[in-house]
XYZ file of C-alpha atoms in Angstrom:
652
model
C -44.222 -23.806 -28.330
C -42.870 -25.268 -25.092
C -39.741 -23.558 -23.755
C -37.156 -25.869 -22.227
C -33.901 -24.028 -22.199
C -30.477 -23.010 -21.049
C -30.557 -19.311 -20.077
C -27.575 -16.976 -20.235
C -27.647 -14.336 -17.491
C -25.464 -11.459 -18.605
C -23.575 -14.078 -20.591
C -22.790 -16.121 -17.468
C -24.233 -19.597 -18.035
C -26.608 -20.875 -15.399
C -27.197 -24.508 -14.552
C -30.569 -26.123 -14.181
C -31.441 -29.565 -12.984
C -34.472 -31.633 -13.927
C -35.530 -34.578 -11.759
C -37.098 -37.577 -13.512
C -38.420 -40.214 -11.154
C -39.765 -43.158 -13.140
C -38.295 -44.914 -16.171
C -40.103 -47.697 -17.972
C -38.076 -50.784 -18.853
C -38.736 -53.189 -21.701
C -40.611 -55.752 -19.662
C -41.209 -54.161 -16.262
C -41.509 -50.868 -14.460
C -38.137 -49.964 -12.954
C -37.408 -47.177 -10.521
C -34.436 -45.165 -11.741
C -31.826 -43.946 -9.305
C -32.634 -40.243 -9.614
C -31.249 -38.960 -6.346
C -28.010 -36.968 -6.187
C -25.308 -38.637 -8.330
C -27.840 -41.320 -9.241
C -27.979 -42.633 -5.673
C -31.413 -43.346 -4.250
C -34.789 -42.016 -5.328
C -37.481 -39.888 -3.742
C -38.380 -42.745 -1.416
C -34.932 -42.757 0.177
C -33.457 -39.322 -0.637
C -35.755 -37.386 1.667
C -33.949 -34.037 2.029
C -31.959 -32.357 -0.760
C -31.230 -28.649 -0.467
C -29.202 -26.902 -3.212
C -28.327 -23.227 -2.904
C -28.412 -22.755 -6.701
C -32.148 -23.530 -6.733
C -32.848 -20.332 -4.772
C -31.799 -18.229 -7.765
C -35.243 -18.616 -9.330
C -36.735 -16.216 -6.771
C -33.855 -14.422 -5.008
C -31.090 -12.013 -5.919
C -27.702 -11.687 -4.283
C -27.977 -10.709 -0.629
C -31.658 -11.582 -0.153
C -32.612 -13.198 3.200
C -33.817 -16.805 3.006
C -37.129 -17.704 4.602
C -37.491 -21.078 2.883
C -34.870 -23.333 1.296
C -36.777 -25.548 -1.114
C -36.345 -29.299 -0.773
C -35.822 -31.436 -3.900
C -35.957 -34.558 -1.743
C -38.867 -36.903 -1.484
C -40.775 -35.328 1.390
C -40.673 -31.804 -0.039
C -40.221 -30.100 3.357
C -38.367 -26.797 3.067
C -35.745 -25.691 5.566
C -37.121 -22.448 6.936
C -36.683 -19.433 9.149
C -39.142 -16.719 10.027
C -38.662 -13.015 9.499
C -37.085 -12.322 12.874
C -33.791 -11.151 11.439
C -31.896 -14.407 11.818
C -32.277 -15.645 8.268
C -29.103 -16.490 6.333
C -28.627 -14.768 2.975
C -28.458 -16.141 -0.568
C -25.168 -15.098 -2.140
C -24.435 -15.172 -5.866
C -21.763 -12.504 -6.242
C -18.537 -13.364 -8.037
C -16.605 -13.247 -4.777
C -19.008 -15.564 -2.940
C -19.704 -18.243 -5.532
C -18.272 -21.710 -5.007
C -16.996 -23.051 -8.335
C -19.410 -20.651 -10.028
C -22.397 -21.700 -7.911
C -24.296 -19.746 -5.288
C -24.188 -20.429 -1.537
C -26.217 -19.809 1.609
C -24.277 -17.448 3.869
C -24.542 -17.739 7.677
C -23.328 -14.759 9.712
C -21.981 -16.626 12.774
C -24.230 -14.616 15.097
C -27.834 -15.781 14.905
C -28.508 -17.150 11.400
C -30.241 -20.523 11.324
C -32.415 -22.689 9.069
C -34.664 -25.228 10.761
C -35.099 -28.587 9.034
C -38.567 -30.141 9.371
C -37.946 -33.236 11.445
C -41.166 -35.165 11.021
C -39.183 -38.107 9.699
C -36.541 -37.760 12.413
C -38.676 -37.910 15.556
C -42.325 -38.712 16.315
C -41.022 -41.083 18.981
C -39.753 -43.470 16.327
C -36.157 -44.724 16.491
C -33.906 -43.725 13.630
C -32.057 -46.928 12.843
C -30.029 -45.811 9.826
C -29.310 -42.649 7.913
C -26.712 -40.976 5.704
C -26.131 -37.327 4.950
C -23.720 -34.977 3.200
C -22.977 -31.290 3.729
C -20.965 -29.046 1.414
C -19.721 -26.114 3.472
C -17.113 -23.386 3.300
C -15.499 -22.167 6.495
C -15.407 -18.487 7.343
C -12.464 -16.478 8.582
C -12.918 -17.840 12.124
C -12.360 -21.565 12.704
C -11.519 -21.174 16.401
C -14.865 -20.423 18.020
C -17.280 -23.311 18.437
C -19.934 -23.092 15.712
C -22.549 -25.578 14.561
C -22.926 -26.605 10.909
C -25.606 -29.262 11.507
C -27.361 -30.143 14.744
C -30.073 -32.531 15.826
C -31.236 -34.121 19.015
C -32.380 -31.361 21.314
C -30.812 -32.772 24.472
C -31.922 -36.395 24.093
C -29.669 -38.108 21.595
C -28.472 -37.266 18.126
C -25.647 -36.076 15.875
C -23.987 -32.746 15.296
C -21.231 -31.347 13.094
C -19.371 -28.354 14.442
C -16.104 -26.416 14.182
C -13.897 -25.756 17.199
C -10.241 -24.808 17.683
C -9.364 -25.313 14.021
C -11.018 -28.720 13.683
C -14.342 -29.949 12.339
C -16.012 -32.419 14.701
C -18.635 -35.089 14.248
C -20.206 -35.683 17.641
C -22.763 -38.262 18.742
C -24.291 -37.959 22.204
C -27.109 -38.912 24.533
C -28.250 -37.979 28.012
C -28.018 -40.697 30.619
C -31.148 -42.659 31.464
C -33.152 -41.144 28.638
C -35.442 -44.141 28.572
C -34.454 -45.260 25.108
C -32.301 -48.260 25.996
C -28.911 -48.494 27.638
C -27.233 -45.086 27.924
C -24.117 -44.282 25.940
C -21.807 -41.346 26.455
C -20.758 -38.508 24.160
C -18.231 -39.506 21.483
C -16.601 -37.548 18.681
C -14.131 -37.706 15.791
C -12.450 -34.747 14.153
C -9.903 -33.392 11.658
C -8.329 -30.004 11.019
C -9.865 -27.431 8.672
C -8.592 -24.169 7.188
C -10.342 -20.809 7.135
C -12.216 -19.788 3.958
C -11.990 -23.279 2.466
C -14.666 -25.567 0.991
C -15.216 -29.115 2.256
C -17.494 -32.106 1.696
C -18.393 -33.985 4.859
C -20.346 -37.248 4.797
C -21.766 -39.384 7.568
C -23.421 -42.791 7.761
C -25.273 -44.292 10.748
C -25.485 -48.110 10.686
C -27.183 -50.596 13.002
C -30.688 -51.783 13.844
C -33.129 -51.730 16.747
C -31.603 -54.556 18.765
C -27.934 -54.274 17.777
C -25.922 -51.141 18.433
C -24.313 -49.688 15.367
C -21.654 -47.256 14.235
C -21.311 -43.743 12.895
C -18.729 -43.373 10.131
C -17.657 -39.950 8.886
C -15.491 -38.685 5.998
C -14.007 -35.291 5.186
C -13.262 -34.788 1.468
C -13.399 -38.560 1.052
C -10.874 -39.241 3.828
C -12.146 -41.265 6.788
C -12.379 -39.262 10.018
C -12.978 -42.469 11.937
C -15.761 -44.573 13.400
C -17.834 -44.040 16.531
C -18.891 -47.417 17.933
C -21.714 -48.713 20.117
C -24.309 -46.211 18.946
C -27.918 -47.175 19.506
C -31.129 -45.607 18.291
C -31.150 -41.895 17.450
C -33.968 -39.547 18.359
C -34.616 -35.981 17.341
C -37.241 -34.042 19.254
C -39.620 -31.660 17.567
C -37.990 -28.491 16.263
C -34.459 -29.572 17.119
C -32.841 -30.108 13.721
C -31.046 -27.209 12.110
C -28.446 -25.981 9.649
C -26.079 -23.282 10.838
C -26.871 -23.302 14.571
C -28.618 -24.769 17.602
C -32.308 -25.001 16.833
C -33.458 -25.684 20.371
C -32.755 -27.594 23.523
C -29.254 -28.334 24.755
C -26.453 -30.514 23.533
C -23.533 -32.174 25.236
C -20.341 -31.127 23.456
C -16.838 -32.070 24.581
C -18.213 -32.645 28.041
C -19.756 -29.191 28.403
C -23.463 -28.500 28.388
C -24.094 -25.581 25.986
C -27.373 -23.828 25.348
C -28.112 -21.501 22.437
C -25.703 -19.554 20.248
C -22.735 -21.287 18.618
C -23.945 -20.277 15.163
C -21.954 -21.079 12.026
C -20.021 -18.292 10.326
C -19.557 -19.572 6.784
C -21.409 -20.885 3.737
C -23.449 -24.002 2.977
C -23.982 -24.968 -0.673
C -25.759 -28.320 -0.508
C -27.298 -30.701 2.053
C -28.384 -34.272 1.247
C -30.101 -36.727 3.594
C -31.050 -40.397 3.085
C -33.192 -42.556 5.337
C -30.854 -45.541 5.031
C -27.151 -46.297 5.376
C -25.437 -45.864 2.009
C -22.884 -48.474 1.072
C -19.301 -47.497 0.254
C -19.943 -47.263 -3.499
C -22.960 -44.988 -3.074
C -21.040 -42.768 -0.664
C -17.990 -42.528 -2.923
C -20.073 -41.719 -6.016
C -21.946 -38.990 -4.131
C -18.702 -37.505 -2.801
C -17.329 -37.387 -6.353
C -20.515 -35.697 -7.583
C -20.212 -32.998 -4.913
C -16.449 -32.575 -5.386
C -16.865 -32.048 -9.147
C -19.794 -29.681 -8.718
C -18.157 -27.418 -6.136
C -14.486 -27.719 -7.093
C -13.408 -29.625 -3.969
C -10.389 -31.944 -4.135
C -10.958 -35.382 -2.622
C -8.120 -36.829 -0.568
C -9.147 -40.451 -1.115
C -11.310 -42.321 -3.646
C -11.206 -39.623 -6.329
C -12.700 -41.886 -8.989
C -13.975 -39.130 -11.301
C -11.242 -37.126 -13.014
C -13.178 -35.586 -15.915
C -13.924 -32.571 -13.711
C -10.293 -31.470 -13.953
C -9.376 -28.461 -16.099
C -7.150 -30.565 -18.352
C -10.013 -32.985 -19.010
C -12.419 -30.199 -19.967
C -14.377 -29.546 -16.740
C -17.204 -32.051 -17.143
C -18.574 -30.888 -13.778
C -22.303 -31.054 -14.353
C -24.889 -33.606 -13.178
C -22.245 -36.172 -12.301
C -23.586 -39.685 -11.622
C -22.055 -43.125 -11.462
C -22.041 -46.848 -10.763
C -19.452 -49.074 -9.149
C -18.597 -52.083 -7.035
C -16.411 -52.673 -4.000
C -17.364 -56.352 -3.680
C -20.268 -58.658 -4.451
C -22.431 -57.279 -1.617
C -21.316 -53.657 -1.877
C -22.277 -52.334 -5.304
C -24.387 -49.830 -7.203
C -25.116 -50.703 -10.837
C -27.905 -48.355 -11.971
C -27.719 -44.546 -11.895
C -29.259 -41.507 -13.558
C -29.205 -38.611 -11.111
C -30.734 -35.279 -12.126
C -29.557 -35.505 -15.743
C -31.000 -37.180 -18.830
C -28.461 -40.029 -19.080
C -29.032 -43.293 -17.234
C -26.426 -46.095 -17.318
C -27.180 -49.567 -16.009
C -26.683 -53.319 -16.473
C -22.858 -53.468 -16.685
C -21.801 -56.926 -17.886
C -18.304 -56.948 -16.400
C -18.422 -54.830 -13.252
C -15.733 -56.243 -10.990
C -14.461 -55.500 -7.511
C -12.959 -52.029 -7.099
C -14.343 -50.764 -10.417
C -16.306 -47.579 -11.083
C -17.926 -45.821 -14.050
C -18.791 -42.165 -13.426
C -19.910 -39.578 -15.970
C -20.747 -35.880 -16.199
C -21.286 -33.274 -18.931
C -19.875 -29.888 -19.983
C -23.179 -27.980 -19.679
C -23.463 -27.429 -23.420
C -26.945 -26.952 -24.818
C -28.865 -30.240 -24.930
C -30.220 -29.849 -28.440
C -29.034 -30.875 -31.892
C -27.532 -27.517 -32.850
C -24.075 -28.865 -33.677
C -24.119 -29.532 -37.420
C -20.363 -29.191 -37.978
C -18.628 -31.818 -35.827
C -20.761 -34.749 -36.994
C -20.253 -37.896 -39.118
C -21.483 -37.836 -42.702
C -24.686 -39.780 -41.994
C -25.741 -37.498 -39.112
C -27.684 -34.229 -39.501
C -27.091 -32.823 -36.025
C -25.957 -33.695 -32.513
C -26.357 -32.336 -29.014
C -23.929 -29.541 -28.327
C -23.750 -31.010 -24.820
C -21.026 -33.618 -24.409
C -20.583 -36.162 -21.633
C -17.311 -37.772 -20.522
C -16.762 -40.928 -18.509
C -14.196 -42.090 -15.949
C -13.862 -45.860 -15.752
C -11.273 -46.547 -13.063
C -10.544 -48.216 -9.727
C -10.128 -46.405 -6.398
C -6.457 -45.779 -7.207
C -7.412 -44.054 -10.484
C -6.181 -46.804 -12.803
C -8.234 -47.540 -15.931
C -10.700 -50.428 -15.775
C -13.493 -51.805 -18.002
C -16.893 -52.560 -16.482
C -18.039 -54.301 -19.665
C -21.002 -53.444 -21.880
C -23.661 -51.132 -20.473
C -27.153 -49.957 -21.360
C -27.327 -46.203 -22.008
C -30.779 -44.658 -21.683
C -31.777 -41.109 -22.593
C -34.704 -39.299 -21.001
C -35.864 -36.995 -23.819
C -38.897 -35.646 -21.987
C -39.946 -32.319 -23.467
C -38.011 -32.668 -26.723
C -41.063 -33.260 -28.889
C -41.534 -36.031 -31.431
C -38.667 -38.544 -31.607
C -38.306 -41.615 -33.846
C -36.027 -44.169 -32.196
C -34.511 -45.307 -35.493
C -33.296 -41.730 -36.119
C -31.187 -41.623 -32.968
C -27.447 -42.261 -32.940
C -25.030 -42.557 -30.061
C -21.716 -40.852 -30.818
C -18.628 -41.969 -28.888
C -15.213 -40.353 -29.291
C -13.362 -43.678 -29.470
C -9.978 -42.203 -30.448
C -10.309 -39.586 -27.675
C -9.329 -36.651 -29.886
C -12.297 -34.451 -28.942
C -13.846 -34.819 -32.415
C -16.993 -36.777 -33.346
C -16.930 -36.266 -37.124
C -14.446 -39.139 -37.597
C -16.503 -41.655 -35.566
C -18.940 -44.398 -36.563
C -22.410 -43.649 -35.153
C -24.012 -46.333 -32.968
C -27.519 -47.200 -34.159
C -30.185 -49.480 -32.676
C -31.948 -47.194 -30.210
C -35.050 -48.754 -28.622
C -38.183 -46.801 -27.646
C -38.792 -47.828 -24.006
C -41.862 -45.629 -23.546
C -42.438 -42.424 -21.581
C -39.891 -40.568 -23.767
C -37.087 -42.957 -22.758
C -34.784 -44.273 -25.508
C -32.107 -46.865 -24.900
C -28.959 -48.184 -26.548
C -28.444 -51.701 -25.213
C -25.130 -53.453 -24.629
C -22.903 -50.500 -25.540
C -19.243 -51.534 -25.619
C -17.675 -48.276 -26.811
C -17.771 -46.411 -23.466
C -14.395 -46.780 -21.769
C -12.207 -44.591 -19.581
C -11.913 -40.896 -20.580
C -14.109 -41.185 -23.683
C -16.633 -38.513 -24.619
C -20.153 -39.288 -25.838
C -23.292 -37.484 -26.986
C -26.617 -38.021 -28.766
C -27.320 -37.325 -32.450
C -30.063 -37.602 -35.053
C -29.951 -38.609 -38.716
C -33.225 -36.775 -39.435
C -33.813 -33.314 -37.921
C -37.327 -33.181 -39.372
C -38.721 -36.287 -37.683
C -36.372 -36.245 -34.657
C -35.150 -32.666 -34.260
C -34.147 -33.035 -30.586
C -35.075 -29.370 -29.993
C -34.844 -27.185 -26.980
C -36.602 -24.173 -28.379
C -34.946 -21.293 -26.555
C -31.158 -21.433 -26.682
C -30.415 -18.221 -24.785
C -31.924 -15.040 -23.388
C -29.672 -12.070 -22.542
C -30.141 -8.541 -21.239
C -27.090 -6.264 -21.172
C -26.435 -2.591 -20.474
C -25.273 -0.681 -23.569
C -24.653 3.007 -22.766
C -28.065 4.426 -21.855
C -30.174 1.449 -22.952
C -30.579 -2.269 -22.265
C -29.936 -4.528 -25.251
C -32.045 -7.683 -25.240
C -31.154 -10.728 -27.316
C -32.642 -14.189 -27.537
C -32.036 -17.153 -29.814
C -34.463 -19.939 -30.731
C -33.461 -23.258 -32.222
C -36.967 -24.050 -33.466
C -40.482 -22.669 -33.146
C -43.831 -24.429 -33.279
C -47.046 -22.378 -33.498
C -45.221 -19.371 -32.060
C -47.327 -16.188 -32.320
C -45.254 -13.526 -30.522
C -42.754 -12.701 -27.767
C -43.219 -10.170 -24.973
C -40.305 -8.607 -23.087
C -41.355 -7.892 -19.516
C -39.556 -5.807 -16.886
C -39.810 -5.585 -13.096
C -38.291 -3.584 -10.263
C -38.762 -6.380 -7.694
C -38.986 -9.614 -9.782
C -42.612 -9.911 -8.654
C -44.652 -7.212 -10.395
C -44.092 -7.093 -14.172
C -44.786 -4.589 -16.926
C -44.726 -5.015 -20.700
C -41.804 -3.332 -22.475
C -41.741 -4.781 -26.007
C -43.758 -7.122 -28.234
C -41.989 -8.927 -31.088
C -43.640 -11.177 -33.668
C -42.617 -14.844 -33.671
C -41.748 -16.951 -36.705
C -44.759 -19.246 -36.427
C -43.106 -22.532 -37.355
C -39.379 -22.839 -37.951
C -36.622 -25.458 -37.848
C -33.913 -22.822 -38.249
C -31.893 -21.049 -35.567
C -33.278 -17.499 -35.284
C -31.672 -14.619 -33.396
C -33.900 -11.807 -32.094
C -32.622 -8.419 -30.935
C -34.295 -5.352 -29.465
C -33.634 -2.702 -26.824
C -35.263 -1.057 -23.834
C -34.503 2.632 -24.398
C -35.880 3.761 -21.043
C -34.339 1.392 -18.482
C -35.020 1.751 -14.784
C -32.238 3.183 -12.623
C -30.593 0.632 -10.333
C -31.264 -3.117 -10.429
C -34.183 -4.299 -12.544
C -35.239 -7.632 -13.985
C -36.165 -8.866 -17.461
C -37.907 -11.993 -18.685
C -39.218 -13.325 -21.997
C -42.830 -14.406 -22.420
C -43.655 -16.553 -25.451
C -47.279 -16.901 -26.603
C -48.669 -19.532 -29.001
C -51.443 -18.978 -31.559
C -53.862 -20.697 -29.178
C -53.032 -18.273 -26.359
C -50.877 -20.614 -24.300
C -47.683 -19.017 -22.989
C -44.458 -19.815 -21.153
C -41.755 -17.738 -19.474
C -37.991 -17.782 -19.532
C -36.039 -17.368 -16.337
C -35.301 -13.913 -14.966
C -32.222 -11.856 -15.905
C -31.152 -8.983 -13.609
C -29.312 -5.890 -14.862
C -27.970 -2.807 -13.088
C -28.265 0.530 -14.876
C -26.311 3.517 -13.560
C -27.121 6.722 -15.403
C -24.107 8.652 -16.681
C -21.764 5.844 -15.612
C -18.172 6.082 -16.813
C -17.655 3.788 -19.792
C -15.198 0.949 -19.396
C -14.125 -1.754 -21.787
C -11.820 -4.692 -22.353
C -9.560 -4.958 -25.394
C -8.128 -8.207 -26.760
C -4.883 -8.652 -28.685
C -3.927 -10.373 -30.821
C -7.315 -11.130 -32.323
C -7.625 -13.386 -34.207
C -5.306 -15.551 -32.087
C -3.718 -18.870 -33.030
C -4.099 -22.055 -30.991
C -1.007 -22.336 -28.804
C -0.643 -18.565 -28.366
C -1.775 -16.250 -25.563
C -4.448 -13.599 -25.973
C -3.926 -10.481 -23.857
C -6.829 -8.795 -22.086
C -6.398 -5.089 -21.285
C -8.830 -3.326 -18.956
C -9.626 0.230 -20.030
C -11.264 2.700 -17.653
C -12.342 -0.150 -15.370
C -11.823 0.141 -11.623
C -13.050 -2.906 -9.710
C -11.854 -4.682 -6.570
C -12.596 -8.002 -8.258
C -13.540 -9.296 -11.714
C -14.291 -12.802 -12.958
C -12.745 -13.274 -16.424
C -14.216 -16.149 -18.445
C -13.590 -17.528 -21.955
C -16.587 -19.343 -23.491
C -17.569 -20.545 -26.918
C -20.785 -19.273 -28.510
C -22.720 -22.247 -27.088
C -21.699 -21.340 -23.549
C -19.019 -23.987 -22.891
C -16.396 -22.606 -20.516
C -12.681 -23.031 -21.337
C -11.011 -20.602 -18.926
C -11.955 -18.668 -15.794
C -9.968 -16.645 -13.300
C -10.721 -14.063 -10.613
C -8.669 -10.878 -11.072
C -8.281 -8.578 -8.053
C -7.550 -4.858 -7.852
C -8.399 -4.072 -11.472
C -7.523 -0.590 -12.704
C -7.061 1.219 -15.997
C -4.352 -0.373 -18.138
C -4.078 -3.635 -16.211
C -3.156 -6.579 -18.451
C -3.628 -10.348 -18.130
C -3.020 -13.236 -20.523
C -5.335 -16.124 -21.413
C -3.493 -19.176 -22.812
C -5.179 -20.614 -25.903
C -4.070 -24.208 -25.429
C -4.712 -27.269 -27.565
C -8.054 -28.150 -25.903
C -9.547 -24.956 -27.382
C -10.604 -25.672 -30.975
C -10.691 -22.947 -33.648
C -13.891 -20.936 -33.638
C -15.667 -17.875 -32.243
C -15.466 -17.214 -28.510
C -16.589 -14.604 -26.006
C -14.358 -13.131 -23.292
C -16.364 -11.642 -20.414
C -15.219 -9.758 -17.331
C -17.922 -9.653 -14.652
C -18.121 -7.698 -11.395
C -20.992 -7.766 -8.918
C -22.836 -5.105 -10.887
C -21.458 -4.861 -14.428
C -20.195 -7.002 -17.281
C -17.720 -6.252 -20.067
C -17.357 -8.497 -23.108
C -15.494 -8.847 -26.413
C -15.601 -11.400 -29.203
C -12.475 -13.462 -29.896
C -11.631 -15.487 -33.009
C -9.357 -18.507 -32.535
C -7.671 -19.945 -35.636
């Protein structure tokens, strides 16, 4: 029984990304665009650091020795144990659009980027990179976000006197061609604010090139007459100066100048992205981290009113005949390619709502369908000004790796053509083709146009169940015990489950053993409790063992148990509540400096979230139940750094 799953950590939904590199076409082997936002592949996307990936091994506040690289060369950004490691932060107050960050203290924190592909005496002709960062309280002191070059020639991004700068410099007579002086471009930034900065270096060996930079999609400007770039060993870093000296605003500075803020994601390519690739990547990052783009905001399904389709955003588009990008998959399972009518200044970008990618929805389906993915995608099909466009028919491919046996003729593509948020009144699209390697394609799809939702369904859950076996795994404090709940959508040869507990997330002990169902196509909910929890923070995980002895693990869920803690609660009224009304949330015996209040459906889709400060007994807030929230059963949670409070809500 292979576990591929969405895990709920104290009922706060986590996000996981799976990278698929090769997709087989009908007649030839094609390399899918599986880099960030569907731009590039492992051969060109060489560095890709995401703070959220650190959650598999770290808890909030842990120092970071190695930041794993999802890019093609696999080199981690690292720092030794000398006390200058940044920290991984996942507290409610520190998250960026619900995602964790890497926190730099502004004193001595630094992560060194392996620069084997940036030096070795070889000229760097072209490159592109992106950094998602959040400023700290101080934007006056000079502080480095990204630095390379080590006193020879290179690029750095730094904050000084309320501006963020992109600087390009060299030392005179460095022996690498005609010397060129320090140049920079800049724009103002605000304290405690998130930004996306992107940079592209053009040119070749014999012709000097340019450096173009953008802040939240708005051009900072162009630095001209830039030749070859060199980085010397050990001189590339995030969050500070990793060695050597740099020329900045005419002053030679050595050491220090460390960044005091947060970095969420860093992406590096070994070529110069075109305008379409840059814009698509900026939209992916803006949706993911809740940043507003000033220009070229061509993906609007990440807005609250559209339903927050923030996850695994990817896209295609065209500026002109020589500046286009017409094949993208990204880290998700959907690949769109071969547009028949992609014109100048036209883009198609899509993302999903992070619902469970399995056919558990058996209510909102057409009559001929037995189940559909609870995960829903939505597409923006617009020009740079945000006006609707039509890129023509497209091929839509689904990577169903890990979902077991699938018969292509069972698959149906569901498109919400009347844009009412309901699939049950739609005509399913048949004709899926098995392209090999668990890839299934719908060719020449015409139904995908601006703002429409789509998902995948099956007409036969026995032969094509589209399962992800484990739907959720939760561990929650309940008085003096820890309640543990997990839900499976299907089970194959499942012998038993083991609940394991750890004080350090490294050394585990067995707590409970629960018999499995063997083989099942039904959704099964399991519940048990640890009646002797450890005091303080501890960790739980689920181990599943097959009849043949093979086993797999869920991800880790932390809990904090405080003996004899004062009980607090949240009360909801009215409940049930009607669509169009407001449900009131009252905090009882809760005293927190900050709480994150979230409204989710039972599948984990988020409809409302807000940070509430200075919470005390009797405080009251209202959650509007607007028309985008369909009738059903929901969960309201209020989460602090250490505890979580929850109540069920019925919407009619």
